[in-house]
Amino acid sequence: MTQTSTVRRMRKSPAERRDEIAAAARRIALEDGLDAVTLRAVAARVGVAPGLVAHHADGMDVLVAEAFGAVVAEELRAVRAAMRATDAATARLGILLDTVLGDEPSAVTLVWVQGWALATRNEELAVRVRAEMDAWQRALAAEIERGRERGEFGAVDADAIAWHLLAIIDGLGAQGLVRWRADPSRTDLTRRALAALLGVPADALRA
């Protein structure tokens, strides 16, 4: 078999190459931040020329938006899976707080913060950021509504509390990136605030 035919046989299909490029963009976003997802960085990660990435991607704005969406959507899936360990709505919310806040900011927090900033100049990213924020708000509201239906919470406004909780998580997560005010615990601050909104003791919101 000639060398030319071997190269031709091993050549990846356009779909395989797009998947490879998308995976590389996600890895870069998690490891180095969303602003590190550039044409040259993705090409270097894949091991191809920048022109090949440009040929297969629908533009860098789209690639960055898709990398953002994939990373934060996976975080939500992981959190929801962890919450299924119990039926109690209070405990499920406790798991959520422990998972998304924790002791150290996660790599996803930086992706979120950079996503908000970069979206001011990237409409494709802005659309995806809004969609993922809506997805998080709906998930939080559903958990709160579930607790209301189970009698764990009173007559609360699930939608409003979900937005309030999301704002607290986002704000404290962003502050954690620069290690601002390490004490008291960001998780405990959020637990106390959410407990007041729900009308339950703070200790009830523990995993």
Backbone as a ProteinNet text record, in pm:
[ID]
protein_1_A
[PRIMARY]
MTQTSTVRRMRKSPAERRDEIAAAARRIALEDGLDAVTLRAVAARVGVAPGLVAHHADGMDVLVAEAFGAVVAEELRAVRAAMRATDAATARLGILLDTVLGDEPSAVTLVWVQGWALATRNEELAVRVRAEMDAWQRALAAEIERGRERGEFGAVDADAIAWHLLAIIDGLGAQGLVRWRADPSRTDLTRRALAALLGVPADALRA
[TERTIARY]
85.2	0	88.8	56.6	139	112.7	208.3	192.9	73.3	50.6	-60.3	-193.4	-211.3	-338.5	-359.2	-251.5	-264.4	-312.9	-255.6	-297.8	-443.3	-481.4	-619.7	-715.6	-677.5	-765.1	-782.6	-678.7	-682.1	-741.8	-770.2	-823.4	-958.4	-979.6	-1103.5	-1214.8	-1336.2	-1451.5	-1476.7	-1551.5	-1583.2	-1651.9	-1740.9	-1810	-1712.5	-1621.9	-1521.4	-1432.1	-1393.8	-1306.8	-1379.6	-1507.1	-1582.9	-1594.8	-1620	-1629.5	-1496.7	-1388.6	-1255.5	-1226.1	-1262.4	-1241.6	-1326.4	-1451.6	-1540.7	-1488.3	-1440.7	-1386.6	-1262.9	-1179.1	-1059.1	-1096.8	-1196	-1240.3	-1293.4	-1369	-1420.4	-1306.5	-1207.9	-1095.5	-1017.9	-996	-924.9	-1003.4	-1135.2	-1218.4	-1208	-1210.2	-1203.6	-1064.7	-963.6	-826.9	-768.7	-801	-735.4	-831.7	-960.9	-1058.4	-1117	-1235.9	-1305.4	-1231.6	-1163.2	-1092.1	-969.2	-931.8	-817.5	-859.3	-989.1	-1037.9	-1019	-903.5	-870.5	-844.5	-839.3	-814.8	-682.2	-578	-446.3	-440.9	-505.7	-503	-575	-689.5	-764.2	-685.6	-627.1	-549	-431.5	-363.7	-250.1	-294.8	-409.8	-459.9	-495.2	-553.9	-592.6	-470.6	-372.4	-254.7	-270.9	-341.7	-364.2	-332.7	-335.9	-314.3	-437.7	-421	-536.4	-637	-588	-678.9	-777.1	-734.6	-824.6	-935.5	-901.4	-1003.5	-1102.1	-1050.9	-1137.8	-1228.9	-1179	-1258.1	-1375.6	-1351.7	-1455.3	-1545.9	-1497.2	-1579.9	-1668.7	-1780	-1870.9	-1834.5	-1707.5	-1661.6	-1624.3	-1530.4	-1484.2	-1591.1	-1675.4	-1782.2	-1872	-1905.1	-1990.2	-1916.4	-1790.1	-1712.8	-1700.6	-1675.8	-1667.9	-1802.7	-1909.8	-2043.6	-2075.8	-2040	-2067.5	-1983.3	-1859.4	-1774.4	-1832.8	-1875.1	-1938.9	-2061.4	-2149.3	-2273.3	-2249.4	-2153.9	-2126.5	-2074.5	-1986.3	-1927	-2031.7	-2110.4	-2204.6	-2325.2	-2365.5	-2475.9	-2435.1	-2310.3	-2260.9	-2258.7	-2224.6	-2227.7	-2368.9	-2468.5	-2606.8	-2649.5	-2612.3	-2647	-2584.3	-2459.4	-2390.8	-2455.8	-2492.7	-2556.9	-2691.4	-2770.1	-2901.4	-2888.2	-2786.6	-2764.1	-2728.5	-2645.9	-2608.1	-2728.5	-2818	-2935.4	-3033.1	-3027.4	-3120.7	-3088.4	-2984.3	-2947.3	-3050.2	-3135.8	-3236.5	-3366.6	-3477.7	-3607.6	-3639.4	-3584.2	-3617.8	-3567.7	-3657.6	-3620.7	-3516.4	-3527.1	-3428.9	-3289.4	-3280.4	-3150	-3097.6	-3185.6	-3143.9	-3084.1	-3145.5	-3090.8	-2957.6	-2945.2	-2818.2	-2707.8	-2739.2	-2642.3	-2602.3	-2699.9	-2671.9	-2572	-2597.2	-2509.1	-2368.3	-2358.3	-2226.2	-2151.4	-2225.5	-2163.1	-2115.6	-2198.4	-2163	-2076.2	-2078.4	-1996.7	-1870.9	-1886.3	-1769.8	-1666.2	-1547.8	-1440.4	-1359.1	-1349.2	-1269.7	-1355.7	-1338.5	-1412.9	-1377.5	-1474.7	-1449.4	-1407.8	-1352.8	-1315.1	-1437.1	-1553	-1674.7	-1711.6	-1679.1	-1708.9	-1638.3	-1512.7	-1438.6	-1500.8	-1546.7	-1612.7	-1737.6	-1814.5	-1933.8	-1896.6	-1801.8	-1766.3	-1712.8	-1626.3	-1574.6	-1683.5	-1776.3	-1887.2	-1968.9	-2000.1	-2074.6	-1996.9	-1867	-1786	-1770.9	-1734.6	-1712.2	-1841.8	-1954.9	-2083.3	-2122.6	-2059.6	-2091.2	-2041	-1949.1	-1895.6	-1920.5	-1991	-2016	-2162.4	-2243.4	-2387.8	-2420.6	-2344.7	-2367.6	-2351.5	-2248.7	-2225.3	-2333.6	-2375.6	-2480	-2608.2	-2643.8	-2764.4	-2750.3	-2632.6	-2611.1	-2605.7	-2544.2	-2539.2	-2681	-2765.2	-2903.1	-2977.4	-2956.6	-3025.6	-2982.8	-2853	-2805.2	-2845.6	-2850.8	-2900.8	-3047.7	-3124.5	-3265.3	-3278.7	-3192.4	-3197.6	-3170	-3070.4	-3041	-3157.7	-3215.2	-3326.7	-3445.4	-3474.7	-3586.5	-3560.4	-3435.8	-3402.1	-3416.8	-3369.2	-3381.1	-3527.7	-3603.3	-3744.8	-3820.3	-3786.4	-3853	-3825.7	-3703.6	-3670.9	-3746.3	-3754.7	-3826.2	-3975.4	-4030.4	-4171.9	-4198.3	-4105.8	-4119	-4126.7	-4043.9	-4047.4	-4178	-4230.8	-4360.1	-4470.9	-4469.5	-4572.1	-4561	-4442.4	-4421.6	-4450.7	-4477.6	-4505.5	-4381.3	-4266.1	-4142.7	-4126.7	-4186.7	-4184	-4327	-4342.4	-4474.4	-4511.1	-4602.3	-4648.2	-4544.7	-4438.5	-4328.7	-4338.5	-4272.3	-4264.4	-4139.5	-4156.4	-4042.2	-3957.4	-4021.8	-3947.5	-3860.2	-3917.9	-3843.8	-3728.2	-3752.9	-3647.3	-3536.3	-3572.9	-3471.1	-3379.5	-3435.7	-3352.3	-3264.7	-3322.9	-3248.1	-3130.7	-3157.4	-3053.2	-2944.2	-2984.7	-2887.7	-2795.8	-2853.1	-2772.6	-2671.1	-2712.7	-2622	-2507.9	-2542.8	-2440.9	-2341.8	-2394.2	-2307.2	-2216.5	-2273	-2194.7	-2085.4	-2120.7	-2020.2	-1917.8	-1962.5	-1868.2	-1765.6	-1810.4	-1718.8	-1620.4	-1668.8	-1580.6	-1476.8	-1517.8	-1426.5	-1309.4	-1325.4	-1216.6	-1094.9	-1118.7	-1006.7	-982.1	-1039.4	-1019.5	-1054.3	-1163.7	-1203.5	-1287.4	-1250.5	-1326	-1350.4	-1247	-1256.6	-1354.3	-1368.5	-1462.4	-1571.1	-1694.6	-1744.1	-1759.8	-1791.3	-1806	-1910.9	-1877.2	-1973.9	-2095.5	-2072	-2183.7	-2276.4	-2219.6	-2303.6	-2379.6	-2315.2	-2384.8	-2506.7	-2487.3	-2595.8	-2703.8	-2662.5	-2759.1	-2849.8	-2790	-2868.9	-2964.3	-2915.4	-3001.2	-3117.5	-3088.3	-3193.6	-3293.7	-3244.7	-3334.8	-3432.2	-3384	-3472.1	-3577.8	-3538.4	-3633.9	-3739.7	-3698.6	-3790.3	-3868.3	-3824	-3891.3	-3861.6	-3737.4	-3697.8	-3568.9	-3534.8	-3406.8	-3290.1	-3183.3	-3067.1	-3014.5	-3018.5	-2966.1	-3045.8	-3168.5	-3248.6	-3190.5	-3116.9	-3061.4	-2920.1	-2907.1	-2778.3	-2797.2	-2694	-2702.9	-2719.2
-119.5	0	124.7	220.7	340.7	434.1	524.8	620.5	711.6	749.7	838.1	774.7	646.3	580.5	562.6	543	529.3	659.5	771.6	902.2	928	891.8	914.1	831.2	707.1	619.6	670	731.9	776.7	916.5	983	1119.5	1118.6	1213.6	1218.3	1283.8	1240	1298	1438	1520.8	1654.8	1649.9	1553.6	1543.3	1508.5	1415.4	1378.6	1496	1571.9	1686.2	1794.7	1818.1	1917.5	1876.1	1747.6	1698.5	1716.6	1689.5	1702.8	1848.4	1937.8	2080.4	2128.6	2084.9	2124.8	2073.5	1948.8	1891	1967.6	2006.3	2082.7	2218.4	2283.5	2413.4	2400	2292.9	2271.4	2251.4	2172.2	2146.3	2274.5	2354.8	2480.9	2571.7	2580.9	2665.7	2624.4	2495.2	2446.1	2462.2	2439.6	2442	2583.1	2667.4	2798.4	2916.4	2889.7	2997.7	3015.8	3072.6	3089.2	3184	3282	3377.6	3316.2	3195.4	3126.9	3045.4	3038.4	2963.5	3051.1	3039.2	3114.3	3017.1	3069.7	2986	2911.7	2982	2920	2818.1	2849.7	2758.3	2627.8	2639.2	2518.9	2437.4	2503.5	2432.6	2359.8	2426.8	2364.1	2243.5	2254.1	2142.8	2023.3	2048.6	1940.5	1886.4	1975	1936	1953.5	2060.6	2089.4	2236.6	2276.3	2415.9	2499	2626.3	2712.1	2717.6	2711.2	2716.1	2600.8	2484.8	2368.9	2389.6	2449.5	2480.4	2580.8	2683	2784.3	2723.4	2624.2	2559.6	2480.6	2412.3	2324.4	2392.7	2498.2	2568.1	2670.6	2705.2	2805.3	2945.2	2968	3096.3	3085.5	3167.5	3158.5	3201.8	3296.6	3337.2	3218.2	3142	3024.6	2918.3	2895.9	2794.1	2827.5	2953.6	2996.2	2978.4	3016	3001.3	2854.9	2767.7	2625.6	2566.3	2612	2564.3	2606.7	2731	2780.1	2695.2	2679.2	2606	2463.5	2396.7	2257.4	2245	2336.7	2330.8	2355.3	2461.4	2494.6	2401.8	2349.6	2253.1	2123	2083	1962.8	1983.4	2103.2	2131.9	2114.5	2167.2	2154.8	2009.3	1932	1789.5	1718.1	1751.3	1687.1	1724.3	1849.5	1893.5	1824.9	1818.9	1754.5	1605.9	1542.7	1400.6	1381.9	1469.6	1460.1	1480.9	1569	1599.1	1482.5	1395.2	1281.5	1177	1200.9	1107	1105.9	1207.1	1214.6	1269.7	1247.3	1298.9	1433.4	1459.3	1581.5	1704.5	1798.6	1919.2	2000.6	2008.4	2084.8	2025.1	1892.6	1826.4	1839.4	1833.5	1846.8	1984.8	2087.6	2222.6	2234.7	2163.5	2161.5	2101.1	1993.1	1930.8	2029.3	2098.9	2196.9	2302	2356.8	2461	2408.2	2289.7	2231	2206.1	2168.5	2133	2255.5	2358.8	2472.6	2576.3	2578.8	2678.1	2615	2517.4	2446.4	2538	2483.4	2561.1	2640.9	2592.4	2657.3	2681.8	2794.5	2818.5	2711.3	2668.6	2567.4	2634	2552.3	2603.8	2656.5	2599.6	2643.4	2785.7	2823.6	2960	3062.4	3036.9	3128.4	3131.7	3017.5	3012.4	3099.6	3092	3176.4	3324.8	3362.7	3504.1	3559.1	3483.2	3528.7	3525.2	3433.1	3429	3556.8	3605.3	3731.6	3846.7	3851.4	3962.7	3956.2	3838.8	3825.4	3838.9	3807	3813.2	3954.8	4053.6	4192.3	4225.1	4140	4163.4	4045.3	3945.5	3823.1	3786.4	3820.2	3796.9	3648.4	3566.5	3421.9	3372.8	3421.6	3384.2	3441	3563.5	3625.5	3543.8	3494.9	3411.7	3284.9	3223.4	3099	3125	3236.1	3269.7	3287	3359.4	3379.9	3247.4	3161.4	3031.8	2945.9	2945.5	2862.5	2921.2	3053.6	3113.7	3078.6	3081.6	3042.2	2896.4	2809.9	2668.4	2648.4	2719.8	2711.5	2763.3	2876.4	2932.6	2837.4	2775.5	2680.3	2559.8	2512.9	2397.3	2431.4	2549.5	2590.7	2611.1	2676	2699.6	2568.3	2470.1	2339.9	2272	2283.6	2224	2293.1	2424.3	2499.1	2468	2462.3	2427.3	2286.6	2197.7	2060.1	2058.7	2139.5	2148	2207	2304.2	2361.8	2258	2179.8	2076.8	1967.1	1940.1	1839.3	1892.8	2020.2	2079.8	2119.2	2116.7	2155	2306.8	2377.6	2523.1	2574.8	2700.8	2761.1	2809.7	2906.9	2961.8	3061.4	3007.5	3092.1	3112.5	3216.8	3245.2	3175.6	3056.4	2975	3044.8	3109.2	3175.9	3288.1	3371.6	3484.9	3437.9	3338.2	3288.4	3224.3	3156	3094.2	3200.1	3310.9	3418.6	3478.8	3495.6	3550.5	3458.9	3328.5	3231.7	3229.5	3235.2	3234.7	3356.2	3471.7	3593	3580.4	3520	3501.9	3407.7	3295.4	3197.5	3260	3331.5	3392	3498	3582.5	3689.3	3636.7	3543.4	3488.8	3403.9	3336.4	3258	3347.1	3460.6	3555	3613.1	3646.6	3700	3596.1	3470.6	3364.2	3347.4	3390.9	3378.1	3460	3567.9	3651	3634.6	3527	3493.3	3611	3680	3795.8	3749.8	3792.3	3763.3	3613.7	3542.9	3396.7	3355.6	3434.8	3405.3	3511.3	3472.8	3336.9	3258.8	3132	3043.5	3095.9	3095.3	3136.2	3045.1	2916.9	2822.6	2854.5	2883.1	2914.6	3045.1	3143.9	3269.5	3244.6	3165.9	3136.8	3053.5	2958.5	2873.7	2957.8	3052.5	3136.6	3226.4	3281.2	3369	3290.7	3172.2	3091	3044	3007.4	2963.7	3074.4	3198.1	3310.2	3328.9	3313	3327.8	3218.2	3098.1	2982.7	2969.3	3038.6	3027.9	2898.1	2850.2	2726.8	2754.2	2670.3	2686.8	2661.3	2734.1	2717.3	2575.9	2511.5	2375.1	2275.4	2311.6	2219.5	2206.3	2309.5	2310.1	2252.1	2138.5	2068.4	1932.5	1891.3	1764.4	1650.3
0	0	0	-80.1	-90.2	27.6	52.5	160.4	134.5	10.2	-23.4	9.8	-23.2	4	152.9	229.4	373.7	435.9	393.2	443.6	410.2	284.8	243.4	329.5	361.8	439.8	582.8	638.1	776.8	792.6	683	690.4	760.5	851.7	928.5	848.1	876.4	808.5	864.4	791.9	843.6	979.8	999.7	1127.9	1239.8	1213.6	1313.9	1346.4	1245.4	1267.8	1347.6	1316.8	1393.9	1539.6	1563.9	1701.3	1774.2	1704.7	1763.3	1799.1	1711.2	1734.9	1852.3	1856.4	1966.5	2100.1	2101.8	2225.4	2271.5	2177.2	2211.2	2270.4	2213.5	2264.8	2406	2434.6	2569.9	2669.1	2631.1	2721.4	2751	2649.5	2668.9	2762.7	2743.3	2827.6	2974	3000.8	3138.4	3198.4	3118.9	3170.9	3179.1	3081.4	3071.8	3071.4	3065.8	3061.3	2923	2917.9	2790.6	2697.6	2754.1	2668.3	2601.7	2644.7	2582.9	2460.3	2433.3	2316.6	2192.7	2130.9	2010.2	1896	1777.5	1659.3	1672.5	1710	1720.1	1834.2	1947	2060.4	2028.5	1963.6	1926.7	1824.8	1727.1	1626	1689.8	1783.7	1850.4	1931.8	1998.5	2079.4	1992.6	1876	1785	1710.1	1688.2	1612.7	1463.1	1425.6	1284	1258.7	1134.6	1098.9	1132.8	1172.6	1202.2	1088.2	965.7	852.6	850.8	900.6	903.2	1005.8	1119.1	1219.9	1162.4	1096.8	1037.3	931.3	860.7	755.7	814.7	925.8	981.3	1084.1	1148.6	1247	1176	1240.6	1184.7	1232.8	1256.6	1307	1453.2	1498.4	1636.2	1736.1	1699.1	1791	1822.7	1721.2	1741.1	1821.7	1790.6	1860.7	2009.3	2041.2	2180.9	2249.9	2182.4	2239.3	2265.8	2171.7	2189.7	2302.1	2315	2424.2	2558.5	2567.5	2689.9	2723.5	2625	2648.9	2692.9	2629.3	2663.8	2806.3	2845.9	2980.5	3087.8	3075.2	3182	3182.8	3067.8	3064.6	3133	3116.4	3183.5	3334.5	3378.8	3522.2	3577.1	3507.5	3554.4	3557.1	3455.5	3455.6	3575.5	3606.6	3718.1	3851.2	3866.8	3990.9	4008.2	3901.2	3911.4	3941.3	3886.5	3915.5	4062.1	4117.5	4258.8	4349.8	4310.7	4392.4	4398.5	4301.1	4300	4407.1	4484.9	4590.9	4703.6	4711.1	4816.8	4761.2	4834.3	4792.6	4856.7	4974.3	5046.6	4970.9	4947.1	4872	4946.8	5079.1	5156.6	5140.8	5151.6	5137.9	4996	4898.5	4758.4	4733.3	4792.1	4777.5	4852.2	4963	5033.9	4949.9	4880.1	4789.5	4679.6	4626.8	4521.7	4571.3	4691.3	4743.7	4766.6	4824.5	4849.5	4719.2	4615.3	4487.7	4411.7	4402.5	4317	4387.6	4521.6	4591.3	4650.1	4736.7	4788	4851.5	4874.3	4937.1	4836.2	4714.8	4611.4	4487.2	4421.3	4296.5	4193.3	4117.8	4015.7	3885.9	3796.9	3665.2	3590.6	3619.7	3550.7	3590.7	3715.3	3759.3	3671.1	3639.5	3551.8	3412.5	3363.9	3233.2	3234.3	3342.7	3354.7	3353.5	3439.1	3451.4	3319.1	3254.9	3125.9	3019	3032.8	2938	2941.7	3061.9	3072.7	3010.7	3036.8	2985.7	2833.5	2782.7	2638.5	2559	2621.7	2551	2514.6	2576	2539	2399	2347.5	2212.9	2119.7	2167.2	2090.3	2106.4	2008.3	2019.9	2023.4	1950.6	1957.3	2100.8	2168.2	2307.4	2397.7	2372.4	2453.9	2451	2332.9	2320.2	2404.7	2398.9	2473.6	2624.1	2664.8	2806.9	2861.8	2789.2	2834.9	2843.8	2745.8	2745.7	2864.3	2894.7	3005.1	3140.4	3151.4	3275.2	3295.5	3187.8	3196.4	3239.2	3186.5	3222	3370.6	3422.1	3565.5	3648.3	3606.6	3683.3	3685.4	3572.4	3567.4	3657.4	3658.7	3742.1	3890.2	3929.4	4069	4106.9	4020.2	4048.1	4062.2	3979.4	3986.5	4120.3	4171.3	4300.6	4413.2	4405.5	4509.1	4503.8	4382.5	4367.2	4417.6	4392.2	4442.2	4595	4659	4804.4	4854.9	4781.6	4821.6	4812.9	4705.1	4688.3	4792.7	4841.1	4943.9	5084.1	5095.9	5225.1	5303.1	5237.5	5306.3	5312.5	5216.4	5213.9	5213.7	5252.5	5250	5110.8	5106.6	4978.2	4926.4	4868.7	4821.3	4670.4	4621.9	4478.6	4425.5	4369.8	4328.1	4221.7	4125.6	4018.5	4073.5	4159.7	4214.4	4302.6	4387.1	4474.9	4393.2	4284.9	4199.4	4139.6	4092.4	4038.1	4147.4	4265.5	4378.6	4413.6	4421	4454.1	4347.7	4223.3	4113.6	4122.2	4156.2	4168.4	4282.7	4394	4507.7	4469.9	4409.3	4369.4	4271.7	4172.6	4072.2	4135.1	4220	4279.8	4371.5	4459.9	4551.6	4477.8	4371.5	4292.4	4225.7	4171.3	4106.6	4207	4326	4429.1	4471	4472.5	4512.1	4418	4293.8	4196.4	4236.1	4309.5	4353.3	4503.3	4561.7	4702.7	4794.3	4760	4840.5	4958.5	5078.4	5200.2	5216.4	5250.5	5264.4	5374.2	5479.8	5588.4	5591	5619.8	5642.9	5513	5527.4	5413.2	5315.8	5187.6	5085.2	5087.2	5113.2	5117.9	5233.9	5351.1	5467.4	5448.5	5386.5	5357.8	5269.5	5167	5074.4	5141.9	5224.3	5294.8	5384.1	5456.1	5544.8	5467.2	5356.2	5275.6	5214.8	5161.1	5099.7	5204.6	5321.8	5429	5465.6	5471.4	5504.2	5395.6	5270	5159.6	5160.9	5202.7	5201.7	5332.7	5436.1	5564.9	5637.5	5627.1	5696.1	5772.8	5873.5	5942.2	5846.5	5866.2	5777.4	5782.6	5899.4	5911.2	5829.1	5792.6	5710.5	5570	5526	5390.4	5390.4	5451.3	5451.3	5385.4	5313.9	5242.4	5343.8
[MASK]
+++++++++++++++++++++++++++++++++++++++++++++++++++++++++++++++++++++++++++++++++++++++++++++++++++++++++++++++++++++++++++++++++++++++++++++++++++++++++++++++++++++++++++++++++++++++++++++++++++++++++++++++

